[in-house]
JSON list of C-alpha atoms in Angstrom, two decimals:
[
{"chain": "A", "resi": 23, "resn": "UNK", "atom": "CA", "xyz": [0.00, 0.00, 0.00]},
{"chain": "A", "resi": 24, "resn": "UNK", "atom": "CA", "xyz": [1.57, 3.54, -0.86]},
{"chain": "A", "resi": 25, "resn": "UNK", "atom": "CA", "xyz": [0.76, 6.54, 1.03]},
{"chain": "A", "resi": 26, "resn": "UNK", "atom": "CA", "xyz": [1.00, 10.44, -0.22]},
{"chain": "A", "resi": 27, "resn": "UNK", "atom": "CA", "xyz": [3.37, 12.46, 1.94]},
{"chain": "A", "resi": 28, "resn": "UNK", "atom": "CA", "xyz": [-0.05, 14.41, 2.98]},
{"chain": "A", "resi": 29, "resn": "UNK", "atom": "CA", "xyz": [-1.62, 10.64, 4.50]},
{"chain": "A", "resi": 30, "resn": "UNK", "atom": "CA", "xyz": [1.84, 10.01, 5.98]},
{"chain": "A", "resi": 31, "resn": "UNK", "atom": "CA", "xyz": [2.07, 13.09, 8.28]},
{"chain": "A", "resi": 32, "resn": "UNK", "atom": "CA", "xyz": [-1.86, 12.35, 8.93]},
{"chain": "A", "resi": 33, "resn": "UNK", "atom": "CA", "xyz": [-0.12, 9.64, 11.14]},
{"chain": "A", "resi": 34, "resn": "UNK", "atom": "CA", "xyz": [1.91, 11.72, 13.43]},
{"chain": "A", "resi": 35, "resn": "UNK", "atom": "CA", "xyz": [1.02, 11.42, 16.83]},
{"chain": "A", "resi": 36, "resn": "UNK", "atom": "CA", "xyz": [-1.10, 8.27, 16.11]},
{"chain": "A", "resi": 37, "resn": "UNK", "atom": "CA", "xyz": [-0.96, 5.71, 18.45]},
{"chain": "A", "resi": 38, "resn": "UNK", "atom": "CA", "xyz": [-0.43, 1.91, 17.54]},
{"chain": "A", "resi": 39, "resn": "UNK", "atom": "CA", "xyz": [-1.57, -0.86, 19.88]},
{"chain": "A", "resi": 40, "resn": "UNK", "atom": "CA", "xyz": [0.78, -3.22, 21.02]},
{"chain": "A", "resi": 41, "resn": "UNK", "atom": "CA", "xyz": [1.07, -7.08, 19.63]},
{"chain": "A", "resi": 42, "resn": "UNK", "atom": "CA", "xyz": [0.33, -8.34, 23.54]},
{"chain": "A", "resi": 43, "resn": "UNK", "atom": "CA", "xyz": [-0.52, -10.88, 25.67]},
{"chain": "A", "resi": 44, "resn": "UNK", "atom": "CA", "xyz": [0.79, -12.15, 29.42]},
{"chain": "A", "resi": 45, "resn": "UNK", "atom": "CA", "xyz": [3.24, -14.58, 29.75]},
{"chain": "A", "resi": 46, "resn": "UNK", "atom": "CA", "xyz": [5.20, -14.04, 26.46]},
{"chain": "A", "resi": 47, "resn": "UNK", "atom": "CA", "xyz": [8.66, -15.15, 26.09]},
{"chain": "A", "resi": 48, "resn": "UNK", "atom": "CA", "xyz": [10.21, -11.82, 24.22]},
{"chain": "A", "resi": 49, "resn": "UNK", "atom": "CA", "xyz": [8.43, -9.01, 24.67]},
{"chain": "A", "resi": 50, "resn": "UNK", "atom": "CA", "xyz": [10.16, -6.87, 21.57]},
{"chain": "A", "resi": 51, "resn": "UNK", "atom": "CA", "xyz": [9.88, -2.69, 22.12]},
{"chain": "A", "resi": 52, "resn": "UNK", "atom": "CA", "xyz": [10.31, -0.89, 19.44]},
{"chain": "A", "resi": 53, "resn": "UNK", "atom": "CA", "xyz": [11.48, 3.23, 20.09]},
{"chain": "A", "resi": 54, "resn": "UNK", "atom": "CA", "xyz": [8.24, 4.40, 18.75]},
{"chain": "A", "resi": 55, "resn": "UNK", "atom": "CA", "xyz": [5.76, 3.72, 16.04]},
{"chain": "A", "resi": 56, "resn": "UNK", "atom": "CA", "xyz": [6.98, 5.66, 12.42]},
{"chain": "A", "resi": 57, "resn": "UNK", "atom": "CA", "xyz": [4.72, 7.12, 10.35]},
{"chain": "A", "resi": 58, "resn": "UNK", "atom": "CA", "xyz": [3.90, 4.06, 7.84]},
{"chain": "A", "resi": 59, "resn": "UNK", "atom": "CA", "xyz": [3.67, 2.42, 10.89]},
{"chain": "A", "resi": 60, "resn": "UNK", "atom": "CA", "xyz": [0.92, 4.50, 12.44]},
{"chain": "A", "resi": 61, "resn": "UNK", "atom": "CA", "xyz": [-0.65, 5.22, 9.05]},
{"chain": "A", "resi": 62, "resn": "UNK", "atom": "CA", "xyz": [-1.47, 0.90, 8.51]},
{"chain": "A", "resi": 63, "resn": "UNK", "atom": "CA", "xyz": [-1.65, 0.28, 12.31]},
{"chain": "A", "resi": 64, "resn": "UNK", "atom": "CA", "xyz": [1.56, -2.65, 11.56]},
{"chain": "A", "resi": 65, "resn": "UNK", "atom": "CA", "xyz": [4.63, -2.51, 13.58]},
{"chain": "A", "resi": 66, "resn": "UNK", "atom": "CA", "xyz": [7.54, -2.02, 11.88]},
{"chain": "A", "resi": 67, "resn": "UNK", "atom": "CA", "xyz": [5.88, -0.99, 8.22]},
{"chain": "A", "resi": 68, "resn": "UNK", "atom": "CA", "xyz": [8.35, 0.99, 6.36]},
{"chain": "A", "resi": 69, "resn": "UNK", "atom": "CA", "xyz": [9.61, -0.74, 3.21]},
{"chain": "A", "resi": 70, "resn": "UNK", "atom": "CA", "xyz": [13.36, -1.63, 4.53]},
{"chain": "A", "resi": 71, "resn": "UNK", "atom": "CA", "xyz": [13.08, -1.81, 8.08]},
{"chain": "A", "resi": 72, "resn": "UNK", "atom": "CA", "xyz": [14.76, -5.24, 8.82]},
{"chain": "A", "resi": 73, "resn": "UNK", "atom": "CA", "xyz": [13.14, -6.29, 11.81]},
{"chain": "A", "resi": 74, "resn": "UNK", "atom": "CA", "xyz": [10.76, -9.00, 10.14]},
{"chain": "A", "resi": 75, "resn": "UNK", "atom": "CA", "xyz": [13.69, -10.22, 8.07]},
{"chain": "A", "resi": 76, "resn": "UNK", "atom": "CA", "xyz": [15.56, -10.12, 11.27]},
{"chain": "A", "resi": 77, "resn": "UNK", "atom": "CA", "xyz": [12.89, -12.33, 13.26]},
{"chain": "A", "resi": 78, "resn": "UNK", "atom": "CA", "xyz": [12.88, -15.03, 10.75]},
{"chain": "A", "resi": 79, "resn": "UNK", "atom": "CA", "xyz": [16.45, -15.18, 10.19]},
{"chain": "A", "resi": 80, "resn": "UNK", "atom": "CA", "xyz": [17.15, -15.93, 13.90]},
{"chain": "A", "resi": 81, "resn": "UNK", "atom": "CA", "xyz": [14.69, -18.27, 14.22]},
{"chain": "A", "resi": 82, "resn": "UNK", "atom": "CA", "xyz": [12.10, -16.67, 15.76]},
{"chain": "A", "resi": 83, "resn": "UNK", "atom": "CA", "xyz": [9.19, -17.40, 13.21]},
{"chain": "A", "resi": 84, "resn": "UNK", "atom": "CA", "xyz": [8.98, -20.40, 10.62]},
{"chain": "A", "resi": 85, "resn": "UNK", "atom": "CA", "xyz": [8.43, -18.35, 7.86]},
{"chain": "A", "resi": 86, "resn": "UNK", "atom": "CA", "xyz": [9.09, -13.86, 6.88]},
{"chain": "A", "resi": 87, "resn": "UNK", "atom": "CA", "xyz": [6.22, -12.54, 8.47]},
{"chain": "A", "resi": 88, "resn": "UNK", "atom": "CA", "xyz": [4.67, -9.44, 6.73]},
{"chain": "A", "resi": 89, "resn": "UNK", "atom": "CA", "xyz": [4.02, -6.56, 9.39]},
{"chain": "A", "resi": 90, "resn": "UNK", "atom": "CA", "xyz": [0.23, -7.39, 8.55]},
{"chain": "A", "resi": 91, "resn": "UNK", "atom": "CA", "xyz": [0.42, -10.53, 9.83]},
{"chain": "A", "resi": 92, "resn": "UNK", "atom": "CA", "xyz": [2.19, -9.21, 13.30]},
{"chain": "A", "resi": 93, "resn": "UNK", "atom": "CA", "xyz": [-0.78, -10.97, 15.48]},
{"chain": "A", "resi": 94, "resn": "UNK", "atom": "CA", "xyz": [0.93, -14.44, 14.51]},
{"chain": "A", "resi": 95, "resn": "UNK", "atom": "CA", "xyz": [3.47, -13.21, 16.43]},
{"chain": "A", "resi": 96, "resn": "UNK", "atom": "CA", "xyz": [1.73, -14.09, 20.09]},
{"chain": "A", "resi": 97, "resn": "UNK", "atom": "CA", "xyz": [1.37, -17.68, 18.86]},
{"chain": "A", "resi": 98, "resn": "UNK", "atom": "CA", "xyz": [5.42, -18.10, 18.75]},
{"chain": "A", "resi": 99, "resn": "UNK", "atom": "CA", "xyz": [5.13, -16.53, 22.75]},
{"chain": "A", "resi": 100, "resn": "UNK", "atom": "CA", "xyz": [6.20, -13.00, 21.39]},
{"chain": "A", "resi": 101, "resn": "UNK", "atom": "CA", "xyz": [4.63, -9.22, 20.98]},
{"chain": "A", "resi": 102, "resn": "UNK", "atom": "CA", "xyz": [5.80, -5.93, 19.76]},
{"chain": "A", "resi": 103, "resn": "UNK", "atom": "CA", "xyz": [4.99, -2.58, 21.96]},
{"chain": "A", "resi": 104, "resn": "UNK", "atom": "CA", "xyz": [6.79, 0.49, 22.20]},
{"chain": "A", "resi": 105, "resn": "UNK", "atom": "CA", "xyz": [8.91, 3.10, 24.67]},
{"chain": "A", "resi": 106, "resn": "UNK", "atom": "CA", "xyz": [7.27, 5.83, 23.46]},
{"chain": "A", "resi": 107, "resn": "UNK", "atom": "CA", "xyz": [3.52, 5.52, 22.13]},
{"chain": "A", "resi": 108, "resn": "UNK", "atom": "CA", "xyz": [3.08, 8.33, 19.83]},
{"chain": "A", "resi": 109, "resn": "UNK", "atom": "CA", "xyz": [4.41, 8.49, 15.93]},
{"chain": "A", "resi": 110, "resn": "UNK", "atom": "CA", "xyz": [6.47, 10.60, 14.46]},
{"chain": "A", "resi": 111, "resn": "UNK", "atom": "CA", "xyz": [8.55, 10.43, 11.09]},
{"chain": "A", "resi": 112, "resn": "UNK", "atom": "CA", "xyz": [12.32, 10.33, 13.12]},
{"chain": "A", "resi": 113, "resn": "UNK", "atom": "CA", "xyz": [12.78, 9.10, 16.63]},
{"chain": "A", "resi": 114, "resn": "UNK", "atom": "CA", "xyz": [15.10, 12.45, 17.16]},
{"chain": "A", "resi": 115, "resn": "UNK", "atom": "CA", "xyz": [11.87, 14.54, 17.17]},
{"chain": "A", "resi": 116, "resn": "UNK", "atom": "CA", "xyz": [11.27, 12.93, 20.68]},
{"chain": "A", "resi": 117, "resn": "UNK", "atom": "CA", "xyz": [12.50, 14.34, 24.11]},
{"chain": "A", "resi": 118, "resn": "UNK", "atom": "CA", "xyz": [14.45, 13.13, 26.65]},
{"chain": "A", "resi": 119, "resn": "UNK", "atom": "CA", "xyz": [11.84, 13.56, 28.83]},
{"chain": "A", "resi": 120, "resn": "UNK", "atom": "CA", "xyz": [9.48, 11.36, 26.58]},
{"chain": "A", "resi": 121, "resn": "UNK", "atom": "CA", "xyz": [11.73, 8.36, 26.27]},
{"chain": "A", "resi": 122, "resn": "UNK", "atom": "CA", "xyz": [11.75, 8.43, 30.64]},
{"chain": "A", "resi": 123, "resn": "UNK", "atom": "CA", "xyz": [7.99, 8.58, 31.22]},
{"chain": "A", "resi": 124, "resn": "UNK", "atom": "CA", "xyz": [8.35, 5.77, 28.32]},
{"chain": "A", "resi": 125, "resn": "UNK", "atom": "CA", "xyz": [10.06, 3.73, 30.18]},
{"chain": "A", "resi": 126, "resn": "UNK", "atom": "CA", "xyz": [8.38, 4.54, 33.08]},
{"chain": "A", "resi": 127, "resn": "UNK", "atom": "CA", "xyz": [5.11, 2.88, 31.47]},
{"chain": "A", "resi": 128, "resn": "UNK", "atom": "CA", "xyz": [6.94, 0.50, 29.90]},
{"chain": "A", "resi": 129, "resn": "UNK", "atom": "CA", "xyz": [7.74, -1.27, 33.47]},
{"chain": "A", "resi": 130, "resn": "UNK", "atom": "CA", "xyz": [4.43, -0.88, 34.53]},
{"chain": "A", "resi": 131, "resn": "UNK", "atom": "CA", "xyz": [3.29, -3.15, 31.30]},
{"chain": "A", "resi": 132, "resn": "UNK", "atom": "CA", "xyz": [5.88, -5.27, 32.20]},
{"chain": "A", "resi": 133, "resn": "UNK", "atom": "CA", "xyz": [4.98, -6.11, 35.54]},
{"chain": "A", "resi": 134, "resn": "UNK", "atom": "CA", "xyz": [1.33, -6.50, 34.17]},
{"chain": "A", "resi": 135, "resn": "UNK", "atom": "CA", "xyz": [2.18, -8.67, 31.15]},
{"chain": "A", "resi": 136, "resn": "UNK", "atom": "CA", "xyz": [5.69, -10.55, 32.72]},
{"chain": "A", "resi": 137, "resn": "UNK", "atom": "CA", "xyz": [6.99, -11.58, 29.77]},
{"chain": "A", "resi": 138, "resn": "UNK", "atom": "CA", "xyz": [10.24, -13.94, 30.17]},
{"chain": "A", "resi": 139, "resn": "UNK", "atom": "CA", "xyz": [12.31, -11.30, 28.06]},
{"chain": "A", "resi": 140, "resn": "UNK", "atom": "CA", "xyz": [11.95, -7.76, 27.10]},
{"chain": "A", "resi": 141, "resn": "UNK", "atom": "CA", "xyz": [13.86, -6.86, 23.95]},
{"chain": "A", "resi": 142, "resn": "UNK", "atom": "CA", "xyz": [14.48, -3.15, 23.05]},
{"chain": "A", "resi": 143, "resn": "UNK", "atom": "CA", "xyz": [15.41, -2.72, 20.04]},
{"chain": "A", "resi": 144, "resn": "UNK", "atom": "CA", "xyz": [17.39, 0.55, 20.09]},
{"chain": "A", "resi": 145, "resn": "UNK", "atom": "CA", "xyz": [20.11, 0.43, 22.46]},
{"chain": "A", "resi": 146, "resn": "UNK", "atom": "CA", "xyz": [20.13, 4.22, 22.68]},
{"chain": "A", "resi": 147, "resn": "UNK", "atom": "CA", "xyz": [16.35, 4.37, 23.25]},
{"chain": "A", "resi": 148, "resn": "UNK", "atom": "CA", "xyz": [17.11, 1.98, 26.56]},
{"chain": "A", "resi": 149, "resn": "UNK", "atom": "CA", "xyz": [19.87, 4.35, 27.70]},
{"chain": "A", "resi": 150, "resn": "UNK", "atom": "CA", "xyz": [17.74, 7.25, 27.93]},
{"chain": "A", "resi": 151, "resn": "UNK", "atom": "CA", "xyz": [14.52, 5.20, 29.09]},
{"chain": "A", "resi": 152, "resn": "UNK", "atom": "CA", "xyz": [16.33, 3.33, 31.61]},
{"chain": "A", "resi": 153, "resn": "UNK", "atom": "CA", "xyz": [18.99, 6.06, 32.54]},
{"chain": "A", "resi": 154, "resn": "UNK", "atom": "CA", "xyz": [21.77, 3.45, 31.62]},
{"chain": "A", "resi": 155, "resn": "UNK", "atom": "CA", "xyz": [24.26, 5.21, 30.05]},
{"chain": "A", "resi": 156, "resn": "UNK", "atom": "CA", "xyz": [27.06, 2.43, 29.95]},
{"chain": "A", "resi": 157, "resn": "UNK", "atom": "CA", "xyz": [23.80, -0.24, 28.54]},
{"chain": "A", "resi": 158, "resn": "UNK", "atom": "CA", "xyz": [25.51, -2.06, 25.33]},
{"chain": "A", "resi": 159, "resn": "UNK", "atom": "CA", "xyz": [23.95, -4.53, 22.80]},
{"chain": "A", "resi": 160, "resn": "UNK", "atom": "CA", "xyz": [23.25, -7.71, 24.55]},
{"chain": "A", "resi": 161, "resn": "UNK", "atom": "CA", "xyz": [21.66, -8.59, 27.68]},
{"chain": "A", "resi": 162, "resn": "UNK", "atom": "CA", "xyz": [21.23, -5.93, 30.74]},
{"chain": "A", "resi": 163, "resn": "UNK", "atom": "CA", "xyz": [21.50, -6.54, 34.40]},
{"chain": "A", "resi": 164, "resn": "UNK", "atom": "CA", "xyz": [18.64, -4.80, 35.07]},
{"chain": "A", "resi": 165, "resn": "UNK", "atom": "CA", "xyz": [15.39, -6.36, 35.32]},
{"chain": "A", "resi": 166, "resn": "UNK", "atom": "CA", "xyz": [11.75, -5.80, 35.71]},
{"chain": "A", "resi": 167, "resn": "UNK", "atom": "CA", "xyz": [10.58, -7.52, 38.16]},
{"chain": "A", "resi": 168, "resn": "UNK", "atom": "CA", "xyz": [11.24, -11.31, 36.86]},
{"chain": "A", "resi": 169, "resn": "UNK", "atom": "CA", "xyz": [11.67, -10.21, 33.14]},
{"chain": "A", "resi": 170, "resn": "UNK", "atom": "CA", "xyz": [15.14, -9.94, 32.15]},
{"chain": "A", "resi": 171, "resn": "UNK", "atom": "CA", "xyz": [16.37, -7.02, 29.42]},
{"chain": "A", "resi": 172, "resn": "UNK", "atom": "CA", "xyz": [18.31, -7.72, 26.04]},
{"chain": "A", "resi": 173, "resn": "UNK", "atom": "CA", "xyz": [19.04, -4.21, 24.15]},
{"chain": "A", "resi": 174, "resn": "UNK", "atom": "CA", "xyz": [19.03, -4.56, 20.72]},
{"chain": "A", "resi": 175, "resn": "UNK", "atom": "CA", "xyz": [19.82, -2.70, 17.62]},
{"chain": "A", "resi": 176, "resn": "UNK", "atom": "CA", "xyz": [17.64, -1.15, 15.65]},
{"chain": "A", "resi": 177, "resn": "UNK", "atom": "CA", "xyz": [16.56, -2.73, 13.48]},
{"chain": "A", "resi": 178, "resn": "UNK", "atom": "CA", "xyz": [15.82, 0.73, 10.82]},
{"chain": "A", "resi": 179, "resn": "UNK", "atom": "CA", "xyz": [17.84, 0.68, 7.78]},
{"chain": "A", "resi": 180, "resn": "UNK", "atom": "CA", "xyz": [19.53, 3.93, 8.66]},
{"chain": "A", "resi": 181, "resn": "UNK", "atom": "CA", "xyz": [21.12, 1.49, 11.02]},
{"chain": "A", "resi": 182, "resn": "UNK", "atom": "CA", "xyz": [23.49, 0.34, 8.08]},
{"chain": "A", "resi": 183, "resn": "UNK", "atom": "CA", "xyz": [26.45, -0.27, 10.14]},
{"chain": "A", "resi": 184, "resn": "UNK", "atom": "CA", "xyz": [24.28, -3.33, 11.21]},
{"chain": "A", "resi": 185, "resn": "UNK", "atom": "CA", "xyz": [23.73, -5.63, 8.58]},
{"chain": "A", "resi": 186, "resn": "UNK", "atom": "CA", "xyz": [21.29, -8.08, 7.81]},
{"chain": "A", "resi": 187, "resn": "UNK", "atom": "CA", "xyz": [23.75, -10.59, 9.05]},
{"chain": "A", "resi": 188, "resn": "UNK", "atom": "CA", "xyz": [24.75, -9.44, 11.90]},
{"chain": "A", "resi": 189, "resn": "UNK", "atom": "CA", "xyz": [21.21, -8.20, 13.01]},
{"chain": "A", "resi": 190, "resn": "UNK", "atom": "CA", "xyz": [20.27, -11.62, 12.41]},
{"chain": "A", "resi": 191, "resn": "UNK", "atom": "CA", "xyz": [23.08, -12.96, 14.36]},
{"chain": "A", "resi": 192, "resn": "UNK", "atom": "CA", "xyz": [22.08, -10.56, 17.83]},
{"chain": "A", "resi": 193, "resn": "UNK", "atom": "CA", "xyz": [18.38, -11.57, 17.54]},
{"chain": "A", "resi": 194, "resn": "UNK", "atom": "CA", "xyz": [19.69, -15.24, 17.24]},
{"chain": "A", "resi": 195, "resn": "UNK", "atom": "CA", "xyz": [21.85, -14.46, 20.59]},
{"chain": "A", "resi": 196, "resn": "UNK", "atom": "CA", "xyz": [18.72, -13.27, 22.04]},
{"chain": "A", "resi": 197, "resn": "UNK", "atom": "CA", "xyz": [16.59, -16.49, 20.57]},
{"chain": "A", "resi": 198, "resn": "UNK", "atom": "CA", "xyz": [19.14, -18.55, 21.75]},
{"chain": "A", "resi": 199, "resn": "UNK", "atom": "CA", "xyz": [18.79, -16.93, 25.36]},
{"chain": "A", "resi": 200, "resn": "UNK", "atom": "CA", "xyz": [14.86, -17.14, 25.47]},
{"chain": "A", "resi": 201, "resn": "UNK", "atom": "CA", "xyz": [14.88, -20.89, 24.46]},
{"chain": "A", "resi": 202, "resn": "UNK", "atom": "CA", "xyz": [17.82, -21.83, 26.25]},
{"chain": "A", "resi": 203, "resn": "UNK", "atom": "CA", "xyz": [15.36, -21.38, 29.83]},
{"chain": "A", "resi": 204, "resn": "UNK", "atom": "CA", "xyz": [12.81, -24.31, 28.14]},
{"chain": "A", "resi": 205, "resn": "UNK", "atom": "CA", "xyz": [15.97, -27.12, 28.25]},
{"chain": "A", "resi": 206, "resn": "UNK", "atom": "CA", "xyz": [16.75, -26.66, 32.07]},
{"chain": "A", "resi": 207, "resn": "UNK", "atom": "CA", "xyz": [13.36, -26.35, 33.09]}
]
């Protein structure tokens, strides 16, 4: 589906519900919904955003989902929501203070939903959400509650020094993590 630039910035400040259910075993969080997100009410819409490709290559999902299909998503134990709810067209348009209260809500979900995992992807997004300025890709010591933290990249294409491989590769880490707990249980 195309969109006009005028239908596009219709979207800003939309708000996208989350993929979500209790109990999931990766909870992925997105910064906040983009505009082709907002304007078809899919996660992670825009043409080139590699976080579907990124899903499937790890292992997460049998087959490429297309963002339309994101409900299958909660049948493979996983969701999508987001630190911050409202859309815009960059993530830079949002404030500091933003990405806190963000985070702020985002714990609250947490402890209402307790997924296994919570994934951000956007390492930078959990620094400023979580006031964890040393956080690096991988798993976090923090946790919320009994849900443990993996910061990923992002998964946008203007994320280029992160390839399709390697994004792969860090979801697989995280993959590897989440279904690691089902052997020694």
């Amino acid at each position: 589906m195309r969109f006009t630039p005028e239908e596009l910035e219709a979207a800003r400040d939309r708000l996208v519900p989350d993929v979500a259910a209790s109990g999931l075993r990766v909870l992925f969080c997105g910064i906040n919904p983009g505009l082709m997100t907002a304007a078809t009410g899919h996660h992670f819409a825009r043409p080139g955003n590699r976080f579907w490709p990124a899903l499937y290559a790890a292992g997460f999902t049998p087959r490429l989902l297309r963002p339309a299909e994101q409900e299958e998503l909660l049948a493979h134990g996983l969701g999508i929501t987001n630190v911050v709810a409202r859309a815009t067209a960059r993530a830079d348009e949002l404030t500091a203070q933003e990405y806190r209260e963000g985070g702020r809500l985002l714990a609250e979900k947490v402890a209402r939903l307790r997924p296994r995992w919570l994934a951000v992807a956007g390492v930078t997004a959990y620094r400023v959400a979580f006031d964890d300025k040393r956080a690096a890709i991988g798993p976090q010591e923090r946790t919320l509650g009994g849900t443990r933290i993996w910061a990923l990249p992002n998964p946008s294409g203007l994320n280029a020094h992160w390839t399709p491989t390697t994004l792969a590769q860090e979801y697989g880490r995280l993959r590897a993590a989440a279904f690691a707990e089902d052997d020694g249980a």
